[in-house]
Amino acid sequence: AIMLCMTGAMINSIIIILFGSFIVGLYTTELPVLELAISLIFFAAIFQLPDGIQMGALGSLRGYKDTFIPMILLLISYWIFAMPIGYYLTNFGFGEPFGAQGMWYGMIIGLTIFSFLSIFRLTWIMNSKIKKNVNQERVLLSRESTKVGITTDTITFFRKKIKSQSADNVIKVEEQFRETSEVSSSLLGIPRAETQLSLFSNVSSYGLDDSEF
């Protein structure tokens, strides 16, 4: 989603840069307004990029029902950075006031800060969700393994083997563990030792070292 928003933002930026004068001309024919708008159109093009990033990240956070923290981050970005910087550059600048360009500088800086903060927040939320799902899978695995008679030592050893793996591998192996246990022990009546052997013979296919089995 973020990459799609960034792609759209880049296209918008290119269009604004290439056809800025024409776009401004659609809204006014007054020369002073036309000149001022054309001088600011480049800032509008730059503004598209961080705006596209934050739109994608903010939409994803809403999907996770995370709205309060992004609101705080937005307040910080605009009211602590964007507005004060824009005000200072507009009225004072460095040596001389920047005028209208100063506020554009401030808004771009503030929006860039928010886009980074929203990306960091989204990354943290995603990792938290993955960790929570993995923990739930482990609890479910432990309960179901107890039902089919797999030993606690085997469960402990299994968890130790997958501890350093990525979240995707952990979920894949635990699903294989659960499926193999259920089918072999519950439905086919295969002894527990053969159930474990059948499972761990496939462990290496998920990037795990099975040399200790």
Short mmCIF file of C-alpha atoms in Angstrom, two decimals:
data_model
loop_
_atom_site.label_atom_id
_atom_site.label_comp_id
_atom_site.label_asym_id
_atom_site.label_seq_id
_atom_site.Cartn_x
_atom_site.Cartn_y
_atom_site.Cartn_z
CA ALA A 1 0.00 0.00 0.00
CA ILE A 2 2.82 2.38 0.88
CA MET A 3 4.68 1.61 -2.34
CA LEU A 4 1.50 2.19 -4.33
CA CYS A 5 0.99 5.56 -2.64
CA MET A 6 4.62 6.50 -3.26
CA THR A 7 4.27 5.59 -6.94
CA GLY A 8 1.18 7.75 -7.25
CA ALA A 9 2.91 10.60 -5.43
CA MET A 10 5.91 10.44 -7.77
CA ILE A 11 3.62 10.56 -10.80
CA ASN A 12 1.84 13.58 -9.32
CA SER A 13 5.17 15.29 -8.65
CA ILE A 14 6.34 14.77 -12.23
CA ILE A 15 3.06 16.11 -13.62
CA ILE A 16 3.18 19.17 -11.35
CA ILE A 17 6.79 19.95 -12.32
CA LEU A 18 6.22 19.49 -16.05
CA PHE A 19 2.84 21.22 -16.31
CA GLY A 20 2.96 23.57 -13.31
CA SER A 21 2.45 26.76 -15.29
CA PHE A 22 -0.48 25.29 -17.20
CA ILE A 23 -2.12 24.03 -14.00
CA VAL A 24 -1.79 27.44 -12.32
CA GLY A 25 -3.19 29.11 -15.42
CA LEU A 26 -6.40 27.11 -15.04
CA TYR A 27 -7.15 28.88 -11.75
CA THR A 28 -6.10 32.51 -12.35
CA THR A 29 -5.12 34.98 -15.01
CA GLU A 30 -3.94 37.72 -12.65
CA LEU A 31 -0.23 38.20 -13.24
CA PRO A 32 0.90 38.77 -9.60
CA VAL A 33 -1.00 35.68 -8.41
CA LEU A 34 0.24 33.67 -11.39
CA GLU A 35 3.89 34.54 -10.69
CA LEU A 36 3.59 33.74 -6.99
CA ALA A 37 1.86 30.41 -7.62
CA ILE A 38 4.43 29.37 -10.22
CA SER A 39 7.25 30.17 -7.78
CA LEU A 40 5.62 27.83 -5.21
CA ILE A 41 4.60 25.01 -7.53
CA PHE A 42 7.94 23.20 -7.05
CA PHE A 43 7.26 22.98 -3.30
CA ALA A 44 3.88 21.42 -4.04
CA ALA A 45 5.65 18.78 -6.14
CA ILE A 46 8.08 17.93 -3.32
CA PHE A 47 5.20 17.87 -0.85
CA GLN A 48 3.62 14.95 -2.73
CA LEU A 49 6.33 12.45 -1.74
CA PRO A 50 6.17 12.53 2.08
CA ASP A 51 2.41 13.00 1.79
CA GLY A 52 2.12 9.78 -0.21
CA ILE A 53 4.22 7.85 2.32
CA GLN A 54 2.22 9.03 5.32
CA MET A 55 -1.08 8.34 3.56
CA GLY A 56 -0.14 4.69 3.00
CA ALA A 57 1.23 4.22 6.50
CA LEU A 58 -1.69 6.02 8.15
CA GLY A 59 -4.22 3.96 6.21
CA SER A 60 -2.46 0.75 7.28
CA LEU A 61 -2.50 1.88 10.90
CA ARG A 62 -6.23 2.52 10.67
CA GLY A 63 -6.59 -1.02 9.40
CA TYR A 64 -4.91 -2.18 12.61
CA LYS A 65 -7.36 0.08 14.54
CA ASP A 66 -4.44 2.17 15.74
CA THR A 67 -5.60 5.79 15.62
CA PHE A 68 -4.77 7.47 18.92
CA ILE A 69 -0.95 7.27 18.72
CA PRO A 70 -0.91 8.42 15.06
CA MET A 71 -3.01 11.42 16.13
CA ILE A 72 -0.39 12.30 18.77
CA LEU A 73 2.40 11.87 16.22
CA LEU A 74 0.52 14.12 13.80
CA LEU A 75 0.08 16.83 16.44
CA ILE A 76 3.80 16.66 17.26
CA SER A 77 4.83 16.80 13.60
CA TYR A 78 2.65 19.78 12.69
CA TRP A 79 2.41 21.84 15.85
CA ILE A 80 5.92 21.32 17.23
CA PHE A 81 7.82 21.22 13.94
CA ALA A 82 5.88 22.31 10.86
CA MET A 83 4.06 25.38 12.14
CA PRO A 84 6.89 26.91 14.26
CA ILE A 85 9.47 26.31 11.52
CA GLY A 86 7.14 27.67 8.87
CA TYR A 87 6.32 30.73 10.96
CA TYR A 88 9.97 31.48 11.64
CA LEU A 89 11.08 31.07 8.04
CA THR A 90 8.13 33.07 6.73
CA ASN A 91 8.66 36.05 9.01
CA PHE A 92 12.38 35.97 9.80
CA GLY A 93 14.27 33.38 7.75
CA PHE A 94 18.05 33.35 7.57
CA GLY A 95 19.08 36.91 6.90
CA GLU A 96 15.73 37.84 5.38
CA PRO A 97 12.15 36.49 5.52
CA PHE A 98 11.31 33.67 3.14
CA GLY A 99 7.73 34.80 2.70
CA ALA A 100 5.25 32.19 1.46
CA GLN A 101 8.08 29.77 0.70
CA GLY A 102 8.92 29.64 4.40
CA MET A 103 5.58 28.08 5.29
CA TRP A 104 6.00 25.53 2.52
CA TYR A 105 9.41 24.61 3.93
CA GLY A 106 7.85 24.14 7.35
CA MET A 107 5.00 21.98 6.07
CA ILE A 108 7.33 19.77 4.04
CA ILE A 109 9.64 19.31 7.04
CA GLY A 110 6.73 18.50 9.35
CA LEU A 111 5.14 16.07 6.92
CA THR A 112 8.47 14.33 6.32
CA ILE A 113 8.90 13.87 10.07
CA PHE A 114 5.39 12.45 10.34
CA SER A 115 5.94 10.06 7.43
CA PHE A 116 9.00 8.58 9.20
CA LEU A 117 7.18 8.39 12.53
CA SER A 118 4.17 6.68 10.95
CA ILE A 119 6.43 4.13 9.24
CA PHE A 120 8.16 3.37 12.55
CA ARG A 121 4.79 3.04 14.27
CA LEU A 122 3.48 0.71 11.56
CA THR A 123 6.60 -1.46 11.78
CA TRP A 124 6.22 -1.72 15.56
CA ILE A 125 2.52 -2.63 15.28
CA MET A 126 3.19 -5.29 12.65
CA ASN A 127 5.97 -6.89 14.70
CA SER A 128 3.74 -6.87 17.79
CA LYS A 129 0.93 -8.56 15.86
CA ILE A 130 3.30 -11.20 14.47
CA LYS A 131 4.71 -11.90 17.93
CA LYS A 132 1.21 -12.20 19.38
CA ASN A 133 0.12 -14.60 16.64
CA VAL A 134 3.22 -16.75 17.12
CA ASN A 135 2.60 -16.93 20.87
CA GLN A 136 -1.01 -17.93 20.27
CA GLU A 137 0.13 -20.63 17.87
CA ARG A 138 2.54 -21.96 20.49
CA VAL A 139 -0.18 -22.12 23.15
CA LEU A 140 -2.48 -23.92 20.73
CA LEU A 141 0.34 -26.28 19.75
CA SER A 142 1.03 -27.14 23.38
CA ARG A 143 -2.64 -27.90 24.10
CA GLU A 144 -3.17 -30.00 21.01
CA SER A 145 0.10 -31.86 21.46
CA THR A 146 -0.96 -32.83 24.97
CA LYS A 147 -4.18 -34.29 23.57
CA VAL A 148 -2.31 -36.61 21.17
CA GLY A 149 0.26 -37.67 23.76
CA ILE A 150 3.42 -35.91 22.56
CA THR A 151 5.91 -35.55 25.39
CA THR A 152 6.76 -32.26 27.10
CA ASP A 153 10.45 -32.85 26.35
CA THR A 154 9.68 -32.98 22.63
CA ILE A 155 7.70 -29.72 22.82
CA THR A 156 10.52 -28.01 24.72
CA PHE A 157 13.12 -29.22 22.26
CA PHE A 158 10.94 -28.18 19.32
CA ARG A 159 10.52 -24.65 20.68
CA LYS A 160 14.26 -24.39 21.24
CA LYS A 161 14.93 -25.34 17.62
CA ILE A 162 12.56 -22.68 16.21
CA LYS A 163 13.46 -19.90 18.63
CA SER A 164 15.89 -18.19 16.24
CA GLN A 165 13.70 -18.57 13.17
CA SER A 166 11.65 -15.91 11.41
CA ALA A 167 7.98 -15.56 12.23
CA ASP A 168 6.93 -17.16 8.92
CA ASN A 169 9.11 -20.23 9.49
CA VAL A 170 7.87 -20.58 13.06
CA ILE A 171 4.25 -20.61 11.93
CA LYS A 172 4.96 -23.05 9.10
CA VAL A 173 6.80 -25.52 11.30
CA GLU A 174 4.25 -25.31 14.10
CA GLU A 175 1.46 -25.97 11.60
CA GLN A 176 3.40 -28.98 10.32
CA PHE A 177 3.92 -30.12 13.92
CA ARG A 178 0.24 -29.86 14.72
CA GLU A 179 -1.01 -31.42 11.47
CA THR A 180 1.41 -34.34 11.63
CA SER A 181 0.59 -35.02 15.27
CA GLU A 182 -3.16 -34.97 14.70
CA VAL A 183 -3.14 -37.14 11.57
CA SER A 184 -0.57 -39.71 12.68
CA SER A 185 -1.51 -40.18 16.32
CA SER A 186 -5.26 -39.50 16.35
CA LEU A 187 -6.45 -40.86 13.00
CA LEU A 188 -3.94 -43.50 11.94
CA GLY A 189 -2.98 -44.81 15.35
CA ILE A 190 0.75 -44.61 14.62
CA PRO A 191 2.91 -44.82 17.79
CA ARG A 192 4.16 -41.54 19.27
CA ALA A 193 7.82 -42.18 18.35
CA GLU A 194 6.90 -42.64 14.68
CA THR A 195 4.76 -39.50 14.81
CA GLN A 196 7.72 -37.45 16.03
CA LEU A 197 10.04 -39.01 13.46
CA SER A 198 7.64 -38.21 10.64
CA LEU A 199 7.42 -34.59 11.78
CA PHE A 200 11.09 -33.89 12.35
CA SER A 201 12.14 -35.54 9.10
CA ASN A 202 10.51 -32.52 7.42
CA VAL A 203 11.96 -29.86 9.73
CA SER A 204 14.98 -29.16 7.51
CA SER A 205 12.68 -28.11 4.66
CA TYR A 206 11.82 -25.00 6.71
CA GLY A 207 15.43 -23.96 7.21
CA LEU A 208 15.92 -25.65 10.60
CA ASP A 209 18.76 -27.89 11.66
CA ASP A 210 17.48 -31.39 12.44
CA SER A 211 20.88 -32.95 13.21
CA GLU A 212 20.08 -33.36 16.91
CA PHE A 213 17.01 -35.53 16.42
#
